Short mmCIF file of C-alpha atoms in Angstrom, two decimals:
data_model
loop_
_atom_site.label_atom_id
_atom_site.label_comp_id
_atom_site.label_asym_id
_atom_site.label_seq_id
_atom_site.Cartn_x
_atom_site.Cartn_y
_atom_site.Cartn_z
CA UNK A 1 7.81 -11.93 -18.63
CA UNK A 2 10.05 -14.70 -20.21
CA UNK A 3 10.74 -18.08 -18.70
CA UNK A 4 14.20 -19.48 -18.42
CA UNK A 5 17.28 -19.54 -16.22
CA UNK A 6 19.14 -16.79 -14.97
CA UNK A 7 21.71 -16.16 -12.18
CA UNK A 8 22.06 -13.49 -9.59
CA UNK A 9 25.55 -12.67 -8.36
CA UNK A 10 26.56 -12.92 -4.85
CA UNK A 11 29.25 -11.30 -2.97
CA UNK A 12 31.28 -14.52 -2.50
CA UNK A 13 31.48 -14.40 -6.13
CA UNK A 14 29.06 -17.65 -6.61
CA UNK A 15 25.92 -17.32 -8.67
CA UNK A 16 22.56 -18.27 -7.48
CA UNK A 17 20.85 -20.19 -10.21
CA UNK A 18 17.26 -19.58 -10.38
CA UNK A 19 14.37 -20.32 -12.90
CA UNK A 20 11.21 -18.55 -13.05
CA UNK A 21 9.16 -21.52 -12.22
CA UNK A 22 5.04 -21.56 -12.35
CA UNK A 23 5.08 -22.34 -8.68
CA UNK A 24 6.70 -19.00 -7.98
CA UNK A 25 4.10 -17.18 -10.36
CA UNK A 26 1.19 -18.88 -9.02
CA UNK A 27 2.20 -18.33 -5.36
CA UNK A 28 2.87 -14.80 -5.62
CA UNK A 29 -0.20 -14.15 -7.63
CA UNK A 30 -2.29 -15.89 -5.00
CA UNK A 31 -0.51 -14.19 -1.80
CA UNK A 32 -1.05 -10.92 -3.76
CA UNK A 33 -4.78 -11.17 -3.58
CA UNK A 34 -4.26 -9.35 0.26
CA UNK A 35 -3.69 -6.29 -1.78
CA UNK A 36 -6.96 -6.74 -3.80
CA UNK A 37 -8.80 -6.83 -0.37
CA UNK A 38 -7.03 -3.82 0.64
CA UNK A 39 -7.79 -1.94 -2.52
CA UNK A 40 -11.42 -2.77 -2.49
CA UNK A 41 -11.51 -1.57 1.19
CA UNK A 42 -9.92 1.64 0.14
CA UNK A 43 -12.39 2.46 -2.78
CA UNK A 44 -15.37 1.06 -1.61
CA UNK A 45 -15.78 3.38 1.50
CA UNK A 46 -15.51 6.46 -0.60
CA UNK A 47 -18.48 5.44 -3.09
CA UNK A 48 -20.59 4.15 -0.22
CA UNK A 49 -20.53 7.29 1.71
CA UNK A 50 -21.57 9.49 -1.25
CA UNK A 51 -24.76 7.09 -1.57
CA UNK A 52 -27.91 8.99 -0.10
CA UNK A 53 -29.51 5.72 1.41
CA UNK A 54 -26.06 4.83 3.54
CA UNK A 55 -26.16 8.59 4.55
CA UNK A 56 -29.52 8.58 5.45
CA UNK A 57 -29.29 5.36 7.58
CA UNK A 58 -26.08 6.01 9.47
CA UNK A 59 -25.15 9.67 9.07
CA UNK A 60 -28.60 11.80 9.07
CA UNK A 61 -26.76 15.12 9.49
CA UNK A 62 -24.49 14.54 6.18
CA UNK A 63 -27.70 13.41 4.49
CA UNK A 64 -29.32 16.84 5.20
CA UNK A 65 -26.47 18.58 4.42
CA UNK A 66 -26.16 16.99 0.97
CA UNK A 67 -29.87 16.81 0.17
CA UNK A 68 -31.14 20.19 1.03
CA UNK A 69 -29.52 23.01 -0.85
CA UNK A 70 -28.10 26.13 0.73
CA UNK A 71 -27.68 24.20 4.01
CA UNK A 72 -23.77 24.00 3.83
CA UNK A 73 -21.16 25.07 1.42
CA UNK A 74 -19.75 22.61 -1.24
CA UNK A 75 -16.66 22.25 0.48
CA UNK A 76 -17.96 21.70 3.83
CA UNK A 77 -21.03 19.75 3.29
CA UNK A 78 -19.23 16.02 4.06
CA UNK A 79 -17.27 17.29 6.80
CA UNK A 80 -18.45 14.87 9.57
CA UNK A 81 -16.26 13.34 12.21
CA UNK A 82 -18.48 10.04 12.41
CA UNK A 83 -18.27 9.68 8.58
CA UNK A 84 -14.54 10.16 8.54
CA UNK A 85 -14.13 7.54 11.41
CA UNK A 86 -16.06 5.09 9.35
CA UNK A 87 -13.26 5.26 6.86
CA UNK A 88 -10.47 5.90 9.22
CA UNK A 89 -11.35 3.28 11.71
CA UNK A 90 -10.00 0.60 9.52
CA UNK A 91 -6.58 1.85 9.35
CA UNK A 92 -6.33 2.43 12.96
CA UNK A 93 -7.14 -1.22 13.68
CA UNK A 94 -4.78 -2.15 10.97
CA UNK A 95 -1.99 -0.11 12.99
CA UNK A 96 -2.63 -1.97 16.01
CA UNK A 97 -2.69 -5.29 14.36
CA UNK A 98 0.62 -5.13 12.61
CA UNK A 99 2.48 -5.55 16.09
CA UNK A 100 0.83 -8.94 16.41
CA UNK A 101 1.24 -9.55 12.82
CA UNK A 102 4.98 -9.14 13.32
CA UNK A 103 5.12 -11.89 16.00
CA UNK A 104 3.08 -14.29 14.06
CA UNK A 105 5.20 -13.59 10.61
CA UNK A 106 8.29 -14.41 12.53
CA UNK A 107 7.01 -17.43 14.75
CA UNK A 108 4.38 -19.12 12.79
CA UNK A 109 5.49 -18.07 9.36
CA UNK A 110 4.20 -15.81 6.30
CA UNK A 111 1.59 -18.37 5.18
CA UNK A 112 -0.26 -18.86 8.28
CA UNK A 113 -0.10 -14.90 8.95
CA UNK A 114 -1.96 -14.54 5.83
CA UNK A 115 -4.45 -17.41 6.30
CA UNK A 116 -5.18 -15.18 9.91
CA UNK A 117 -5.89 -11.95 7.64
CA UNK A 118 -8.10 -13.76 5.38
CA UNK A 119 -10.65 -14.90 8.29
CA UNK A 120 -10.44 -11.52 9.70
CA UNK A 121 -11.61 -10.05 6.44
CA UNK A 122 -14.38 -12.73 5.90
CA UNK A 123 -15.83 -11.80 9.37
CA UNK A 124 -15.32 -7.97 8.83
CA UNK A 125 -17.33 -8.22 5.49
CA UNK A 126 -20.11 -10.22 7.49
CA UNK A 127 -20.62 -7.52 10.00
CA UNK A 128 -20.41 -4.56 7.25
CA UNK A 129 -23.00 -6.13 5.05
CA UNK A 130 -25.32 -7.13 7.84
CA UNK A 131 -24.97 -3.71 9.95
CA UNK A 132 -28.04 -2.58 11.65
CA UNK A 133 -26.44 0.40 13.20
CA UNK A 134 -23.20 2.50 13.35
CA UNK A 135 -21.60 0.37 16.11
CA UNK A 136 -21.76 -2.57 13.96
CA UNK A 137 -20.44 -1.02 10.93
CA UNK A 138 -17.52 0.15 12.93
CA UNK A 139 -16.94 -3.18 14.42
CA UNK A 140 -16.96 -4.49 10.83
CA UNK A 141 -14.34 -1.99 9.65
CA UNK A 142 -12.22 -2.66 12.78
CA UNK A 143 -12.03 -6.27 11.84
CA UNK A 144 -11.25 -5.62 8.17
CA UNK A 145 -8.46 -3.27 9.70
CA UNK A 146 -7.23 -6.53 11.55
CA UNK A 147 -6.86 -8.24 8.14
CA UNK A 148 -5.16 -5.27 6.58
CA UNK A 149 -2.55 -5.15 9.45
CA UNK A 150 -1.81 -8.92 9.27
CA UNK A 151 -1.89 -8.95 5.25
CA UNK A 152 0.16 -6.19 4.71
CA UNK A 153 2.50 -7.66 7.17
CA UNK A 154 3.07 -10.97 5.57
CA UNK A 155 2.23 -10.33 1.94
CA UNK A 156 4.99 -7.84 0.89
CA UNK A 157 7.77 -10.12 2.90
CA UNK A 158 6.56 -13.55 1.31
CA UNK A 159 6.64 -11.71 -2.24
CA UNK A 160 10.23 -10.30 -1.96
CA UNK A 161 11.40 -13.78 -0.22
CA UNK A 162 10.03 -16.25 -2.74
CA UNK A 163 11.07 -14.29 -5.81
CA UNK A 164 14.30 -14.42 -7.71
CA UNK A 165 16.05 -11.23 -7.34
CA UNK A 166 15.95 -10.37 -10.89
CA UNK A 167 12.09 -10.17 -11.14
CA UNK A 168 11.80 -9.26 -7.03
CA UNK A 169 10.48 -5.78 -8.24
CA UNK A 170 8.19 -7.03 -10.78
CA UNK A 171 6.43 -9.76 -8.66
CA UNK A 172 6.59 -7.63 -5.46
CA UNK A 173 4.33 -4.81 -7.17
CA UNK A 174 1.74 -7.60 -7.92
CA UNK A 175 0.46 -6.71 -4.43
CA UNK A 176 0.23 -3.04 -5.57
CA UNK A 177 -1.35 -3.96 -8.69
CA UNK A 178 -4.23 -5.90 -6.79
CA UNK A 179 -4.58 -2.84 -4.63
CA UNK A 180 -5.20 -1.10 -7.70
CA UNK A 181 -7.65 -3.66 -9.07
CA UNK A 182 -9.59 -3.77 -5.79
CA UNK A 183 -9.95 -0.18 -6.20
CA UNK A 184 -11.19 -0.23 -9.56
CA UNK A 185 -13.55 -3.28 -8.84
CA UNK A 186 -14.66 -1.28 -5.82
CA UNK A 187 -15.81 1.77 -7.78
CA UNK A 188 -17.66 -0.28 -10.77
CA UNK A 189 -19.38 -2.13 -8.22
CA UNK A 190 -20.48 1.37 -6.36
CA UNK A 191 -21.47 2.85 -9.74
CA UNK A 192 -23.84 -0.16 -10.38
CA UNK A 193 -25.16 -0.55 -6.57
CA UNK A 194 -25.74 3.51 -6.38
CA UNK A 195 -28.60 2.81 -9.05
CA UNK A 196 -30.46 0.02 -6.97
CA UNK A 197 -33.75 1.12 -5.70
CA UNK A 198 -34.83 0.01 -2.34
CA UNK A 199 -32.03 1.17 -0.12
CA UNK A 200 -29.96 -1.87 0.09
CA UNK A 201 -27.35 -0.91 -2.66
CA UNK A 202 -24.47 -0.03 0.02
CA UNK A 203 -25.03 -3.71 1.67
CA UNK A 204 -24.25 -5.05 -1.86
CA UNK A 205 -21.05 -2.81 -2.15
CA UNK A 206 -19.77 -3.72 1.52
CA UNK A 207 -20.83 -7.52 1.07
CA UNK A 208 -18.81 -7.99 -2.22
CA UNK A 209 -15.60 -7.63 -0.35
CA UNK A 210 -16.22 -11.15 0.55
CA UNK A 211 -14.89 -12.10 -2.91
CA UNK A 212 -11.42 -10.84 -2.50
CA UNK A 213 -11.38 -11.96 1.34
CA UNK A 214 -12.35 -15.63 -0.02
CA UNK A 215 -9.71 -15.58 -2.54
CA UNK A 216 -6.83 -14.70 -0.08
CA UNK A 217 -7.96 -17.30 2.35
CA UNK A 218 -7.82 -19.91 -0.48
CA UNK A 219 -4.57 -18.52 -1.60
CA UNK A 220 -2.97 -18.96 1.71
CA UNK A 221 -4.21 -22.33 2.09
CA UNK A 222 -2.53 -23.53 -1.07
CA UNK A 223 0.70 -21.33 -1.23
CA UNK A 224 4.09 -22.86 0.41
CA UNK A 225 5.94 -20.92 2.79
CA UNK A 226 9.25 -19.25 1.86
CA UNK A 227 12.41 -20.71 2.31
CA UNK A 228 13.51 -17.86 4.52
CA UNK A 229 10.64 -18.33 7.10
CA UNK A 230 11.13 -22.20 7.21
CA UNK A 231 14.93 -21.87 7.88
CA UNK A 232 14.14 -19.12 10.53
CA UNK A 233 11.91 -21.54 12.32
CA UNK A 234 14.46 -24.28 12.39
CA UNK A 235 12.87 -26.24 9.72
CA UNK A 236 16.14 -26.65 7.41
CA UNK A 237 15.36 -29.76 5.04
CA UNK A 238 11.92 -28.44 4.52
CA UNK A 239 13.40 -25.03 3.62
CA UNK A 240 15.95 -26.52 1.07
CA UNK A 241 13.13 -28.74 -0.60
CA UNK A 242 10.94 -25.58 -0.78
CA UNK A 243 14.09 -23.69 -2.38
CA UNK A 244 14.40 -26.27 -4.94
CA UNK A 245 11.16 -26.53 -5.82
CA UNK A 246 10.44 -22.59 -6.25
CA UNK A 247 13.99 -22.07 -8.07
CA UNK A 248 13.17 -25.26 -10.45
CA UNK A 249 17.13 -26.37 -9.96
CA UNK A 250 18.75 -28.80 -7.62
CA UNK A 251 21.69 -26.50 -7.41
CA UNK A 252 20.46 -24.18 -4.57
CA UNK A 253 23.37 -24.91 -2.13
CA UNK A 254 24.99 -21.49 -2.42
CA UNK A 255 21.50 -19.87 -1.69
CA UNK A 256 20.57 -22.06 1.04
CA UNK A 257 23.72 -21.55 3.08
CA UNK A 258 23.52 -17.72 2.60
CA UNK A 259 19.89 -18.09 4.05
CA UNK A 260 21.33 -20.47 6.87
CA UNK A 261 23.95 -17.93 7.85
CA UNK A 262 21.55 -14.92 7.71
CA UNK A 263 19.11 -17.08 9.95
CA UNK A 264 21.90 -17.84 12.38
CA UNK A 265 22.66 -14.04 12.77
CA UNK A 266 19.03 -13.20 13.12
CA UNK A 267 18.68 -15.98 16.08
CA UNK A 268 21.42 -13.77 17.77
CA UNK A 269 18.74 -10.98 18.05
CA UNK A 270 16.94 -11.38 21.06
CA UNK A 271 15.13 -7.85 20.86
CA UNK A 272 14.29 -7.21 16.92
CA UNK A 273 12.75 -3.99 17.53
CA UNK A 274 15.20 -2.80 19.69
CA UNK A 275 17.94 -3.87 17.22
CA UNK A 276 16.18 -1.68 14.60
CA UNK A 277 17.35 1.12 16.30
CA UNK A 278 21.20 0.49 16.19
CA UNK A 279 23.08 2.72 14.37
CA UNK A 280 23.86 0.19 11.33
CA UNK A 281 20.04 -0.38 10.74
CA UNK A 282 19.04 3.36 11.03
CA UNK A 283 19.45 4.13 7.17
CA UNK A 284 16.62 1.33 6.29
CA UNK A 285 14.48 2.16 9.14
CA UNK A 286 14.59 6.20 8.61
CA UNK A 287 14.13 5.21 4.74
CA UNK A 288 11.09 2.92 5.52
CA UNK A 289 9.31 5.58 7.89
CA UNK A 290 10.02 8.44 5.45
CA UNK A 291 8.71 6.66 2.26
CA UNK A 292 5.76 5.75 4.05
CA UNK A 293 4.83 9.12 5.35
CA UNK A 294 5.66 10.57 1.94
CA UNK A 295 3.39 8.09 0.22
CA UNK A 296 0.43 9.42 2.18
CA UNK A 297 1.28 13.18 2.00
CA UNK A 298 1.24 12.78 -1.95
CA UNK A 299 -2.44 13.21 -1.40
CA UNK A 300 -3.26 9.79 -3.18
CA UNK A 301 -5.52 8.37 -0.39
CA UNK A 302 -7.47 11.60 -0.30
CA UNK A 303 -8.30 11.23 -3.87
CA UNK A 304 -8.84 7.37 -3.64
CA UNK A 305 -11.02 7.23 -0.38
CA UNK A 306 -13.13 10.42 -1.50
CA UNK A 307 -13.02 10.37 -5.52
CA UNK A 308 -17.03 10.47 -5.66
CA UNK A 309 -17.30 12.96 -2.70
CA UNK A 310 -14.63 14.81 -4.26
CA UNK A 311 -16.07 14.92 -7.96
CA UNK A 312 -19.54 15.87 -6.25
CA UNK A 313 -17.85 18.56 -4.60
CA UNK A 314 -16.59 20.17 -7.50
CA UNK A 315 -20.04 20.09 -9.25
CA UNK A 316 -20.21 16.54 -10.80
CA UNK A 317 -23.42 15.18 -10.29
CA UNK A 318 -23.79 11.63 -8.59
CA UNK A 319 -23.62 9.28 -11.41
CA UNK A 320 -20.86 11.68 -13.04
CA UNK A 321 -18.88 11.63 -10.10
CA UNK A 322 -18.89 7.70 -9.43
CA UNK A 323 -17.94 7.34 -13.24
CA UNK A 324 -15.19 9.81 -12.89
CA UNK A 325 -14.00 7.57 -10.09
CA UNK A 326 -14.07 4.46 -12.58
CA UNK A 327 -11.82 6.25 -14.92
CA UNK A 328 -9.24 7.10 -12.25
CA UNK A 329 -9.34 3.56 -11.02
CA UNK A 330 -8.80 2.13 -14.40
CA UNK A 331 -5.80 4.55 -14.97
CA UNK A 332 -4.55 3.38 -11.54
CA UNK A 333 -4.81 -0.42 -12.74
CA UNK A 334 -3.04 0.39 -16.15
CA UNK A 335 -0.14 2.57 -14.74
CA UNK A 336 0.68 -0.15 -12.12
CA UNK A 337 1.18 -2.67 -14.91
CA UNK A 338 3.81 0.03 -16.30
CA UNK A 339 5.66 -0.28 -13.02
CA UNK A 340 5.58 -3.95 -13.17
CA UNK A 341 7.40 -4.05 -16.50
CA UNK A 342 9.81 -1.09 -15.76
CA UNK A 343 11.00 -1.34 -11.89
CA UNK A 344 13.50 -3.73 -12.50
CA UNK A 345 14.61 -2.15 -15.68
CA UNK A 346 15.18 1.64 -15.12
CA UNK A 347 15.19 1.31 -11.22
CA UNK A 348 13.31 2.72 -8.85
CA UNK A 349 15.04 6.03 -8.33
CA UNK A 350 13.83 7.07 -12.12
CA UNK A 351 10.40 6.13 -11.53
CA UNK A 352 10.14 8.08 -8.26
CA UNK A 353 11.64 11.28 -9.56
CA UNK A 354 9.68 11.38 -12.96
CA UNK A 355 6.70 10.74 -10.80
CA UNK A 356 7.59 13.82 -8.63
CA UNK A 357 7.36 16.17 -11.74
CA UNK A 358 4.33 14.79 -13.02
CA UNK A 359 2.18 14.74 -9.58
CA UNK A 360 3.44 18.30 -8.80
CA UNK A 361 2.23 19.65 -12.20
CA UNK A 362 -1.25 17.88 -12.06
CA UNK A 363 -1.90 19.09 -8.34
CA UNK A 364 -1.13 22.44 -9.09
CA UNK A 365 -3.09 22.69 -12.27
CA UNK A 366 -6.04 21.39 -10.19
CA UNK A 367 -5.66 23.69 -7.40
CA UNK A 368 -5.73 26.70 -9.80
CA UNK A 369 -8.84 25.45 -11.61
CA UNK A 370 -10.66 24.77 -8.49
CA UNK A 371 -9.60 28.08 -7.09
CA UNK A 372 -10.99 29.89 -10.10
CA UNK A 373 -14.33 27.91 -10.96
CA UNK A 374 -15.40 26.22 -7.58
CA UNK A 375 -16.54 28.78 -4.98
CA UNK A 376 -18.59 27.49 -1.54
CA UNK A 377 -21.80 27.71 -3.27
CA UNK A 378 -21.37 27.23 -7.02
CA UNK A 379 -22.55 23.75 -8.46
CA UNK A 380 -21.35 24.00 -12.04
CA UNK A 381 -17.79 23.63 -13.04
CA UNK A 382 -18.50 23.71 -16.50
CA UNK A 383 -18.12 20.66 -18.94
CA UNK A 384 -14.73 21.77 -20.45
CA UNK A 385 -13.49 22.35 -16.80
CA UNK A 386 -14.71 19.21 -15.22
CA UNK A 387 -13.11 17.14 -17.99
CA UNK A 388 -9.71 19.14 -17.15
CA UNK A 389 -10.45 18.30 -13.58
CA UNK A 390 -10.71 14.38 -14.17
CA UNK A 391 -7.45 14.75 -17.08
CA UNK A 392 -5.50 16.07 -14.25
CA UNK A 393 -6.64 13.63 -11.38
CA UNK A 394 -5.90 10.84 -13.72
CA UNK A 395 -2.20 12.14 -14.61
CA UNK A 396 -1.80 12.38 -10.86
CA UNK A 397 -3.14 9.15 -10.23
CA UNK A 398 -1.04 7.38 -13.24
CA UNK A 399 2.26 8.90 -11.99
CA UNK A 400 1.49 7.63 -8.31
CA UNK A 401 0.65 4.15 -9.50
CA UNK A 402 3.93 3.60 -11.05
CA UNK A 403 6.01 5.11 -8.26
CA UNK A 404 5.04 6.00 -4.79
CA UNK A 405 2.33 3.47 -4.83
CA UNK A 406 4.20 0.20 -5.35
CA UNK A 407 7.82 1.18 -4.54
CA UNK A 408 6.66 2.63 -1.21
CA UNK A 409 6.07 -1.12 -0.16
CA UNK A 410 8.56 -2.49 -2.29
CA UNK A 411 11.73 -0.74 -1.06
CA UNK A 412 11.18 -1.26 2.55
CA UNK A 413 10.24 -4.95 2.11
CA UNK A 414 13.75 -5.41 0.31
CA UNK A 415 16.19 -3.48 2.14
CA UNK A 416 16.08 -4.80 5.75
CA UNK A 417 18.45 -7.70 6.69
CA UNK A 418 16.74 -11.07 7.90
CA UNK A 419 17.42 -10.29 11.77
CA UNK A 420 15.25 -7.30 11.66
CA UNK A 421 13.37 -7.71 8.59
CA UNK A 422 10.01 -8.63 10.40
CA UNK A 423 10.27 -5.71 12.72
CA UNK A 424 11.28 -3.57 9.92
CA UNK A 425 7.96 -4.33 7.96
CA UNK A 426 5.94 -3.95 11.21
CA UNK A 427 7.07 -0.22 11.55
CA UNK A 428 6.60 0.04 7.90
CA UNK A 429 3.21 -1.02 8.00
CA UNK A 430 2.39 0.67 11.24
CA UNK A 431 3.70 3.89 9.78
CA UNK A 432 1.76 3.82 6.57
CA UNK A 433 -1.42 3.07 8.55
CA UNK A 434 -0.84 5.51 10.94
CA UNK A 435 -0.53 8.47 8.55
CA UNK A 436 -3.25 6.71 6.27
CA UNK A 437 -5.64 7.17 9.27
CA UNK A 438 -4.39 10.66 10.05
CA UNK A 439 -5.33 11.51 6.29
CA UNK A 440 -8.55 9.57 6.20
CA UNK A 441 -9.64 11.25 9.51
CA UNK A 442 -8.64 14.64 8.35
CA UNK A 443 -9.09 14.94 4.98
CA UNK A 444 -12.77 16.22 4.66
CA UNK A 445 -12.08 18.84 7.40
CA UNK A 446 -8.98 19.93 5.44
CA UNK A 447 -11.22 20.23 2.25
CA UNK A 448 -13.66 22.33 4.27
CA UNK A 449 -11.17 24.65 5.83
CA UNK A 450 -8.38 24.89 3.14
CA UNK A 451 -10.65 24.38 -0.11
CA UNK A 452 -8.74 24.24 -3.27
CA UNK A 453 -5.48 25.04 -1.63
CA UNK A 454 -5.53 21.24 0.02
CA UNK A 455 -3.77 20.35 -3.40
CA UNK A 456 -1.11 23.17 -3.43
CA UNK A 457 -0.53 21.69 0.06
CA UNK A 458 -0.05 18.30 -0.99
CA UNK A 459 2.18 19.49 -4.08
CA UNK A 460 4.70 20.84 -1.68
CA UNK A 461 5.07 17.67 -0.10
CA UNK A 462 5.85 16.03 -3.59
CA UNK A 463 8.49 18.66 -3.98
CA UNK A 464 10.25 17.91 -0.39
CA UNK A 465 9.93 14.09 -1.29
CA UNK A 466 11.60 14.29 -4.63
CA UNK A 467 14.37 16.01 -3.24
CA UNK A 468 14.61 13.36 -0.60
CA UNK A 469 14.84 10.73 -3.34
CA UNK A 470 17.59 12.61 -5.30
CA UNK A 471 19.80 12.85 -2.54
CA UNK A 472 19.39 10.23 0.20
CA UNK A 473 17.64 7.05 -1.51
CA UNK A 474 20.03 4.55 -3.08
CA UNK A 475 19.04 2.04 -6.01
CA UNK A 476 18.35 -1.36 -5.13
CA UNK A 477 17.38 -2.64 -8.52
CA UNK A 478 18.89 -6.25 -9.01
CA UNK A 479 20.76 -6.46 -5.60
CA UNK A 480 20.02 -9.62 -3.55
CA UNK A 481 18.35 -8.99 -0.31
CA UNK A 482 21.12 -10.29 1.63
CA UNK A 483 23.81 -8.40 -0.08
CA UNK A 484 22.17 -4.67 0.51
CA UNK A 485 24.68 -4.09 3.25
CA UNK A 486 27.55 -4.72 1.20
CA UNK A 487 26.67 -3.22 -1.91
CA UNK A 488 24.16 -0.53 -1.28
CA UNK A 489 24.63 1.05 2.23
CA UNK A 490 28.19 0.82 2.43
CA UNK A 491 28.72 2.58 -0.87
CA UNK A 492 25.93 5.32 -0.35
CA UNK A 493 27.88 8.87 0.15
CA UNK A 494 25.51 9.65 3.13
CA UNK A 495 24.58 6.51 4.78
CA UNK A 496 27.78 4.70 4.65
CA UNK A 497 28.78 6.56 8.01
CA UNK A 498 26.08 4.41 9.49
CA UNK A 499 28.02 1.13 8.40
CA UNK A 500 31.41 1.64 10.29
CA UNK A 501 29.71 1.49 13.72
CA UNK A 502 28.51 -2.06 14.90
CA UNK A 503 26.44 -0.41 17.65
#
């Protein structure tokens, strides 16, 4: 990423001067550690729920199914509502917390909201690592969920607002990159702790979440708040000073005036959630909601939550399943890096459409392979087929990681105008967590009843979402946030009809 000056054109014809300054890179990197915590929470639950010692202590029914041959089918041995609740309670709590986070993000700023998230994470980790019973375990997950709600509300907004327009996509995707690194870190930790004798390996897995929790809290203490947030709260001089600092130039007056005007318009909105429903805001709202639903119905979280369980189900042994989960985690990280370098060059639509083809193909192949080779009671997929399953899962994960993963967060965070941005981000996070909860709570039951056809189910959704992108998703590459209405929505063949009415 080259350093230096560049300009982003404004509708007024004035160019905003901005350098890629160290403070922007450092602030965005530290803020994005919220993604590290989110990713670790996603990744660690799947590995822990496949550990015999963990199952024996908290889910003895599942432990008996998995340890005694012939008790249940391959596809159904993990089907347990309590086990699914352990994973999904985090997302239900996050869903609720995001509405409180909308208030703190708007009134107290992005920085303080990230600090609140870090504190929730630290307390939640302590409960989980010290859990003596299922209630303590669930309370810990709920506290972690509150942290997810606050972090996922504040971090994408922080990244979009502090980044210069030309590299907004790259810096925003740091959040998703940290999510993938968190998942990989969790998979590596699970691989190591699964070998610990004495029945406490799962405690170490859950306790090591304290590392990203501490990093987010430290980062929130050290970063500056965004100029948008400071101006929105009436701290104009401080906002201008921060703008000078992060842009690396004294010539910030045009951008500052545009932010002040956007803030003035935003202050006239007394009910931001009600304002979201106005006709002119529907395109952004509908696209944000659709992206979150589609992101979950790619099937990615089904794989990421339960990768070790899934690989166990299709005949891998415990070590092999965790090892395979590490491979998919590494692919996830590498592919997100691809997105960072391509999102502001080739654009959002190209990445989403290419990934649609790749995800559809890989899921159909997985469905066919499992349909042929994995029956209810077979426990040997065969080495060649097993390798092919891992390759196809990795193919799927890679395409998701450079498309729907990061862009599902990036596009909503950059399309809402300032007056509805915090409320819009709340709805985005809420819908995402709602459908994440649905998939987490339902996946093991779906796997039991649908068996291999679950991958055909998700591939059908991939087809639908690809047509949505083709016809209804506009390109937002290199468009300043405050100019989206004029340069994107009023130019789009379908959405422009919503811009004619001020209601």
